[in-house]
Short mmCIF file of C-alpha atoms in Angstrom, two decimals:
data_model
loop_
_atom_site.label_atom_id
_atom_site.label_comp_id
_atom_site.label_asym_id
_atom_site.label_seq_id
_atom_site.Cartn_x
_atom_site.Cartn_y
_atom_site.Cartn_z
CA MET A 27 0.05 0.19 0.26
CA ALA A 28 1.25 3.42 -0.72
CA THR A 29 2.35 5.44 2.12
CA ASP A 30 2.40 9.59 2.29
CA TYR A 31 6.05 9.31 3.96
CA ASP A 32 8.96 6.74 3.40
CA LEU A 33 9.75 7.84 7.26
CA ILE A 34 9.11 10.41 9.81
CA LEU A 35 11.36 11.68 12.60
CA LYS A 36 8.47 12.84 15.54
CA GLY A 37 9.39 15.43 18.27
CA GLY A 38 12.96 16.24 17.85
CA LYS A 39 14.91 19.66 18.68
CA VAL A 40 15.55 20.55 15.11
CA VAL A 41 18.40 23.00 14.27
CA ASP A 42 18.72 24.12 11.06
CA PRO A 43 20.41 27.65 10.37
CA SER A 44 19.46 27.33 6.27
CA GLN A 45 15.87 28.01 7.47
CA GLY A 46 16.52 29.94 10.79
CA ILE A 47 14.69 26.79 12.55
CA TYR A 48 15.31 26.10 16.43
CA GLY A 49 12.86 24.54 17.72
CA ASP A 50 10.33 20.66 18.14
CA MET A 51 9.66 19.69 15.14
CA ASP A 52 8.63 16.49 12.92
CA ILE A 53 10.23 16.00 9.46
CA GLY A 54 8.80 13.91 6.96
CA PHE A 55 10.97 12.15 3.99
CA LYS A 56 9.57 10.63 0.81
CA ASP A 57 11.57 9.39 -2.36
CA GLY A 58 14.55 10.22 -0.82
CA LYS A 59 13.69 13.98 -0.46
CA VAL A 60 12.51 15.98 2.28
CA LYS A 61 8.86 16.26 2.04
CA THR A 62 7.53 18.23 5.05
CA ILE A 63 8.98 19.65 7.91
CA SER A 64 6.36 21.09 10.37
CA ARG A 65 5.16 21.59 14.21
CA GLN A 66 3.39 18.30 13.50
CA ILE A 67 2.55 15.82 10.87
CA SER A 68 -0.33 14.41 11.69
CA ALA A 69 -2.89 12.45 9.85
CA ALA A 70 -0.53 10.61 7.55
CA THR A 71 0.71 7.30 6.84
CA SER A 72 4.38 6.42 6.95
CA GLU A 73 6.56 3.10 6.02
CA LYS A 74 8.44 4.26 9.47
CA ILE A 75 7.97 6.84 11.85
CA ILE A 76 10.70 7.48 14.80
CA ASP A 77 9.92 8.93 18.20
CA VAL A 78 13.41 11.70 18.13
CA THR A 79 11.71 13.36 21.41
CA GLU A 80 14.65 15.79 23.18
CA LYS A 81 16.97 14.88 20.75
CA LEU A 82 18.89 16.92 18.45
CA VAL A 83 17.88 17.26 14.35
CA THR A 84 20.10 18.46 11.98
CA PRO A 85 20.53 18.42 8.25
CA GLY A 86 23.04 15.55 7.28
CA LEU A 87 26.34 16.83 8.12
CA ILE A 88 29.13 17.91 5.66
CA ASP A 89 32.66 17.25 6.28
CA LEU A 90 34.37 19.80 4.03
CA HIS A 91 37.74 18.09 4.05
CA GLY A 92 38.93 14.24 4.55
CA HIS A 93 40.37 11.46 2.61
CA PHE A 94 38.38 8.49 1.64
CA ALA A 95 40.16 7.19 -1.74
CA HIS A 96 40.52 4.00 0.23
CA LEU A 97 43.00 1.02 -0.78
CA ILE A 98 43.59 3.47 -3.95
CA VAL A 99 46.14 6.14 -1.81
CA PRO A 100 47.72 5.54 0.87
CA PHE A 101 46.39 6.40 4.66
CA ARG A 102 42.77 6.80 3.28
CA ALA A 103 39.61 5.96 5.13
CA GLU A 104 36.67 3.99 4.23
CA PRO A 105 34.42 6.62 3.30
CA ASP A 106 30.91 4.76 5.01
CA GLU A 107 32.72 3.65 8.28
CA ALA A 108 34.16 7.17 8.77
CA ASN A 109 31.44 9.17 8.17
CA LEU A 110 27.49 7.88 8.40
CA PRO A 111 27.92 6.30 11.89
CA PHE A 112 28.55 9.72 12.87
CA GLY A 113 26.01 11.55 11.25
CA VAL A 114 27.88 12.52 8.33
CA THR A 115 25.90 12.15 5.00
CA THR A 116 28.17 14.15 2.52
CA ALA A 117 32.07 14.08 2.66
CA VAL A 118 34.51 15.70 0.50
CA ASP A 119 37.97 14.00 -0.64
CA THR A 120 40.57 16.71 -0.51
CA GLY A 121 42.95 16.08 -3.02
CA SER A 122 43.75 11.82 -2.51
CA THR A 123 44.19 11.59 -6.16
CA GLY A 124 44.62 13.52 -9.37
CA TRP A 125 43.86 13.22 -12.63
CA MET A 126 45.44 10.44 -13.42
CA ASN A 127 43.82 8.32 -10.81
CA PHE A 128 40.77 9.61 -9.75
CA PRO A 129 38.95 7.64 -12.28
CA GLY A 130 39.84 4.80 -10.48
CA PHE A 131 38.60 7.03 -7.14
CA ARG A 132 35.56 7.55 -8.94
CA ALA A 133 34.54 3.80 -10.12
CA TYR A 134 35.70 1.52 -7.58
CA VAL A 135 34.85 4.08 -4.14
CA ILE A 136 32.89 7.22 -5.23
CA GLU A 137 29.85 5.42 -7.09
CA LYS A 138 30.01 2.37 -4.50
CA SER A 139 29.65 4.58 -1.41
CA THR A 140 26.25 5.28 0.51
CA THR A 141 28.11 8.26 1.54
CA ARG A 142 27.92 11.38 -0.84
CA ILE A 143 31.59 11.73 -2.28
CA LEU A 144 32.61 15.16 -3.62
CA ALA A 145 36.67 15.68 -4.69
CA PHE A 146 39.01 18.40 -4.86
CA LEU A 147 41.49 17.31 -7.40
CA HIS A 148 45.17 17.15 -6.29
CA ILE A 149 47.56 19.15 -8.31
CA SER A 150 49.85 16.49 -8.88
CA ALA A 151 48.87 13.66 -11.75
CA ILE A 152 49.14 10.90 -8.97
CA GLY A 153 47.45 12.66 -5.92
CA SER A 154 48.95 11.48 -2.47
CA CYS A 155 50.33 8.49 -3.62
CA THR A 156 54.05 8.99 -2.34
CA VAL A 157 53.63 10.09 1.12
CA ARG A 158 53.55 6.52 2.62
CA ILE A 159 57.45 6.27 1.40
CA GLY A 160 58.20 9.83 2.25
CA ILE A 161 58.64 11.54 -1.29
CA PRO A 162 56.84 15.01 -1.33
CA ASP A 163 53.49 15.10 -3.67
CA LEU A 164 55.37 17.57 -5.98
CA GLU A 165 59.54 16.98 -5.59
CA ASP A 166 59.22 16.31 -9.33
CA PHE A 167 56.94 19.30 -11.05
CA ARG A 168 56.23 17.18 -14.12
CA LEU A 169 53.61 15.35 -12.25
CA VAL A 170 51.96 18.95 -12.93
CA ARG A 171 49.94 18.72 -16.01
CA THR A 172 47.44 21.26 -16.58
CA LYS A 173 45.57 20.26 -20.11
CA GLU A 174 45.03 16.65 -18.51
CA ALA A 175 43.88 17.93 -14.52
CA ILE A 176 41.59 20.59 -16.56
CA ASP A 177 40.04 17.64 -18.99
CA CYS A 178 39.60 15.70 -15.80
CA ILE A 179 37.63 18.35 -14.26
CA ASN A 180 35.75 18.91 -16.92
CA LYS A 181 34.61 15.28 -17.33
CA ASN A 182 33.82 14.99 -13.87
CA LYS A 183 32.23 18.47 -12.83
CA ASP A 184 29.21 16.52 -10.82
CA ILE A 185 31.90 15.42 -8.52
CA ILE A 186 35.21 17.55 -8.63
CA LEU A 187 35.19 20.74 -7.00
CA GLY A 188 38.26 22.30 -7.92
CA THR A 189 41.93 21.76 -7.33
CA LYS A 190 43.98 21.20 -4.05
CA VAL A 191 47.24 22.09 -3.52
CA ARG A 192 49.45 21.04 -0.55
CA LEU A 193 52.16 23.45 0.57
CA GLY A 194 55.51 22.62 2.83
CA PRO A 195 57.74 19.98 2.90
CA THR A 196 55.68 17.33 1.95
CA GLY A 197 53.27 18.92 -0.56
CA THR A 198 54.80 21.29 -2.81
CA THR A 199 58.58 22.00 -1.33
CA SER A 200 59.88 25.09 -1.11
CA SER A 201 61.08 24.99 -4.57
CA ASN A 202 57.78 25.04 -6.11
CA THR A 203 55.22 26.62 -3.73
CA ILE A 204 54.75 29.63 -6.18
CA ASN A 205 54.78 27.19 -9.43
CA ALA A 206 51.66 25.39 -7.82
CA LEU A 207 49.80 27.92 -6.45
CA GLN A 208 50.12 29.59 -10.02
CA LYS A 209 48.93 26.42 -12.13
CA ALA A 210 46.01 25.85 -9.28
CA ARG A 211 44.98 29.36 -10.06
CA GLU A 212 45.47 28.64 -14.30
CA ILE A 213 43.47 25.09 -14.16
CA ALA A 214 40.49 26.80 -11.25
CA ASP A 215 39.97 30.12 -13.76
CA GLU A 216 40.14 27.70 -16.84
CA THR A 217 37.56 25.61 -15.19
CA GLU A 218 35.33 28.10 -13.17
CA THR A 219 36.29 25.65 -10.33
CA LEU A 220 37.55 26.21 -6.34
CA VAL A 221 41.28 25.93 -5.24
CA MET A 222 41.73 24.65 -2.01
CA VAL A 223 45.27 25.34 0.02
CA HIS A 224 46.56 23.73 2.90
CA VAL A 225 48.52 26.06 4.53
CA MET A 226 50.22 24.17 7.00
CA GLU A 227 54.09 24.30 7.25
CA SER A 228 53.68 26.85 4.28
CA ASP A 229 57.40 28.02 3.45
CA ILE A 230 55.50 31.66 2.38
CA PRO A 231 53.26 33.96 4.80
CA LEU A 232 49.86 33.84 3.82
CA LYS A 233 50.00 37.55 2.68
CA GLU A 234 51.73 35.58 -0.23
CA VAL A 235 48.68 32.79 -0.50
CA PHE A 236 45.91 35.03 -0.50
CA GLU A 237 47.31 36.83 -3.67
CA TYR A 238 46.23 33.19 -5.59
CA LEU A 239 42.73 32.93 -4.06
CA ASN A 240 39.50 34.33 -5.19
CA PRO A 241 36.32 34.92 -2.80
CA GLY A 242 34.76 30.82 -2.59
CA ASP A 243 38.23 29.84 -2.56
CA ILE A 244 39.35 27.75 0.72
CA VAL A 245 42.17 27.63 3.06
CA THR A 246 42.57 24.70 5.10
CA HIS A 247 44.10 23.94 8.32
CA CYS A 248 43.54 27.77 8.45
CA PHE A 249 44.48 27.38 12.60
CA HIS A 250 47.44 25.59 12.68
CA GLY A 251 49.66 26.85 15.22
CA ASP A 252 52.68 26.36 12.61
CA THR A 253 55.06 29.51 11.39
CA HIS A 254 52.96 31.81 9.07
CA ASN A 255 49.84 31.34 11.35
CA VAL A 256 46.77 33.54 11.52
CA LEU A 257 48.48 35.34 14.63
CA ASP A 258 51.39 37.91 14.57
CA GLU A 259 53.93 38.54 16.90
CA ASN A 260 51.32 40.18 19.68
CA ARG A 261 49.02 37.42 19.14
CA ASP A 262 46.73 39.43 17.07
CA ILE A 263 44.62 38.12 14.07
CA ARG A 264 46.92 39.61 11.10
CA PRO A 265 45.26 42.42 9.07
CA GLU A 266 45.57 40.28 5.59
CA VAL A 267 43.98 37.22 7.73
CA TRP A 268 40.66 39.75 8.66
CA ASN A 269 40.60 41.50 4.73
CA ALA A 270 40.89 37.76 3.08
CA TYR A 271 38.34 36.42 5.86
CA ASN A 272 36.06 39.51 5.39
CA ASN A 273 36.41 39.05 1.63
CA GLY A 274 34.90 35.40 0.69
CA ILE A 275 37.98 33.41 1.29
CA ILE A 276 36.75 30.21 3.32
CA PHE A 277 38.74 29.34 6.77
CA ASP A 278 38.50 25.81 6.62
CA THR A 279 39.83 23.55 10.13
CA GLY A 280 41.07 20.60 8.61
CA CYS A 281 41.56 18.94 12.59
CA PHE A 282 43.97 16.25 11.53
CA ALA A 283 47.08 15.46 14.26
CA LYS A 284 49.43 18.82 14.51
CA HIS A 285 47.22 20.76 11.82
CA PHE A 286 45.32 22.79 14.29
CA SER A 287 46.21 24.59 17.61
CA ILE A 288 43.98 24.60 20.46
CA PRO A 289 45.48 28.25 21.81
CA ILE A 290 45.01 29.66 18.68
CA CYS A 291 41.15 28.37 18.06
CA ARG A 292 40.73 29.66 21.07
CA THR A 293 41.81 33.23 20.37
CA VAL A 294 40.34 33.60 17.04
CA ILE A 295 36.95 32.68 17.93
CA ARG A 296 37.45 35.00 21.44
CA ASN A 297 37.97 37.97 18.78
CA GLY A 298 34.89 37.41 16.51
CA MET A 299 36.58 35.19 14.03
CA PRO A 300 35.12 31.41 14.00
CA PRO A 301 35.89 29.46 11.25
CA HIS A 302 33.38 29.15 8.06
CA THR A 303 33.70 25.48 8.24
CA LEU A 304 34.45 22.57 10.73
CA SER A 305 36.07 19.84 9.00
CA THR A 306 37.93 16.55 9.87
CA ASP A 307 41.10 16.02 7.62
CA ARG A 308 39.63 12.28 8.29
CA ILE A 309 42.71 9.69 7.43
CA GLY A 310 42.24 5.94 7.66
CA GLU A 311 42.97 3.75 10.18
CA ASP A 312 45.98 2.50 8.68
CA HIS A 313 47.87 5.92 9.34
CA PRO A 314 50.60 6.00 12.49
CA VAL A 315 48.89 8.75 14.17
CA ALA A 316 46.80 7.66 17.05
CA VAL A 317 44.27 10.47 17.19
CA LYS A 318 41.71 10.68 14.22
CA TYR A 319 38.55 12.89 15.13
CA THR A 320 35.21 12.13 13.70
CA LEU A 321 33.18 15.67 12.94
CA LEU A 322 31.12 15.33 16.05
CA ASP A 323 34.55 15.06 18.02
CA VAL A 324 35.59 18.47 16.34
CA MET A 325 31.88 19.85 16.50
CA SER A 326 32.13 19.23 20.62
CA MET A 327 35.97 20.76 20.94
CA PHE A 328 34.45 23.89 19.08
CA LEU A 329 31.62 24.09 21.60
CA GLU A 330 33.80 24.18 24.20
CA MET A 331 36.02 26.72 22.97
CA GLY A 332 33.25 29.60 22.66
CA MET A 333 31.14 28.81 19.35
CA SER A 334 27.36 28.54 20.05
CA LEU A 335 24.98 25.59 19.28
CA GLN A 336 23.79 27.52 16.22
CA GLU A 337 27.43 28.70 14.75
CA ILE A 338 28.62 25.00 15.17
CA ILE A 339 25.53 23.20 13.12
CA GLN A 340 25.67 25.72 10.38
CA SER A 341 29.36 25.26 10.17
CA VAL A 342 28.97 21.80 8.97
CA THR A 343 25.32 22.08 7.43
CA SER A 344 24.31 25.00 5.24
CA SER A 345 28.07 26.91 5.20
CA PRO A 346 29.75 23.80 3.73
CA ALA A 347 26.94 23.94 1.21
CA SER A 348 27.10 27.22 0.18
CA VAL A 349 30.67 26.72 -0.29
CA LEU A 350 29.98 23.37 -2.46
CA ASP A 351 27.21 25.57 -4.36
CA ARG A 352 24.55 22.91 -3.16
CA SER A 353 21.44 24.12 -2.24
CA ASP A 354 20.07 21.00 -1.90
CA LEU A 355 22.19 19.92 0.80
CA GLY A 356 22.54 20.81 4.31
CA THR A 357 19.06 21.67 4.83
CA LEU A 358 15.79 20.54 5.44
CA LYS A 359 13.96 22.32 3.13
CA PRO A 360 11.24 20.32 1.28
CA GLY A 361 12.47 19.34 -1.63
CA ALA A 362 15.91 19.07 -0.72
CA GLU A 363 17.95 15.93 -0.35
CA GLY A 364 17.05 13.79 2.73
CA ASP A 365 19.66 13.51 4.84
CA ALA A 366 19.53 14.14 8.67
CA ALA A 367 21.26 13.62 11.80
CA VAL A 368 19.87 12.93 14.89
CA LEU A 369 22.52 13.68 17.74
CA ASN A 370 22.65 13.70 21.74
CA LEU A 371 24.23 16.26 23.41
CA SER A 372 25.84 14.72 26.53
CA ASP A 373 27.38 16.23 29.88
CA GLN A 374 30.01 13.42 29.98
CA PRO A 375 33.43 15.38 29.87
CA ARG A 376 35.97 14.12 27.24
CA LYS A 377 39.61 14.82 26.67
CA TYR A 378 40.61 15.99 23.54
CA PRO A 379 44.42 16.93 22.20
CA ASP A 380 45.92 18.67 19.64
CA LEU A 381 48.77 17.01 19.51
CA LEU A 382 51.25 20.15 19.95
CA GLY A 383 51.00 19.66 23.91
CA ASN A 384 47.79 21.33 24.21
CA GLU A 385 44.30 19.78 25.42
CA ILE A 386 40.79 20.60 25.96
CA ILE A 387 38.39 19.66 28.10
CA GLY A 388 34.67 19.12 26.51
CA ARG A 389 31.55 19.09 29.07
CA ARG A 390 29.44 18.68 26.49
CA ASN A 391 29.91 16.49 23.68
CA PHE A 392 27.80 15.53 20.30
CA THR A 393 27.14 11.70 19.75
CA ALA A 394 25.11 10.53 16.82
CA GLU A 395 21.66 8.58 17.50
CA LEU A 396 20.57 8.02 14.16
CA THR A 397 21.45 9.13 10.44
CA VAL A 398 19.48 9.43 7.88
CA LYS A 399 20.40 9.37 4.07
CA SER A 400 18.65 10.22 0.99
CA GLY A 401 15.35 9.50 3.01
CA LYS A 402 15.95 6.39 4.60
CA LEU A 403 17.54 5.21 7.91
CA TRP A 404 20.76 4.18 7.71
CA THR A 405 21.95 0.55 9.25
CA ARG A 406 25.33 -1.27 8.81
CA THR A 407 25.04 -4.05 6.31
#
């Protein structure tokens, strides 16, 4: 028998910044989409009704920075296990593969995953394949082939968002930093796509990096504690950083290992410059670094460091959706993709280190109760 809905979530505390909603709501899903959001869905039939009273209900979470080319590139996470148990329904792979191995990533991982995976193409033809054997991504600049990268992006614009450049000694190396940024800008301009730059361990200051970025482009690991970070010698936010932040450059956290600093995060948030997007830089379980944060962990840390609940949810839903130019994601508007996260906010304290010798104790921590993907309750198979 036909039903009005495939699934109804009843009575949850809905937080949807895209619509300015914060309150008790019912949400109905049909044919993979959000059908209805209202105070009460009554006199309706549904294949499944779940009471989520007292739970937080948000749009499906978006992780703007992770690595998911599992078994194609070393140290890459299995996408469904790394995301769906934690309310993440859309994840962005940030430069695991280049134009030579992206087709395999698409065929064998992206198209076989329940998680919606989008991607930035690494500027190197082979992505980060050499990281496991200690060879920098662009030790040999012959790996940069502009025409082939442009062709790959143009053929896969439903998935590829732009070009990723990883600065630093394991990325571009100091001899190729400017050349790589120039080529990334060229590729982005030709394809009308974005540039994402890993700025941790950069050999040039942020002011020079910003010269190659347009509004909408992304600096990731934005609050690292290495040289050339966002603070000056007086621990004030640099004027050029404020200028970039206020003029459309996206500041993304990428909270892996030493790529973020708790003291710097506290300082910038206290001074009114929270990150635009929270993300994990999630990597595989085979990586030797022991601490691997989920997106819920990152959200819990930044809640403790001073961001409001609404800011936290916005930074993992509507804000990254805007970066991706996907109005159908990060929202519970009728007609949007039928993705939702049902979360708890517990009072059980938890320690979070940043691997720079600092730690934070989260007094309120997010955990996932349920994940809805494409209008269906997700369960492990």
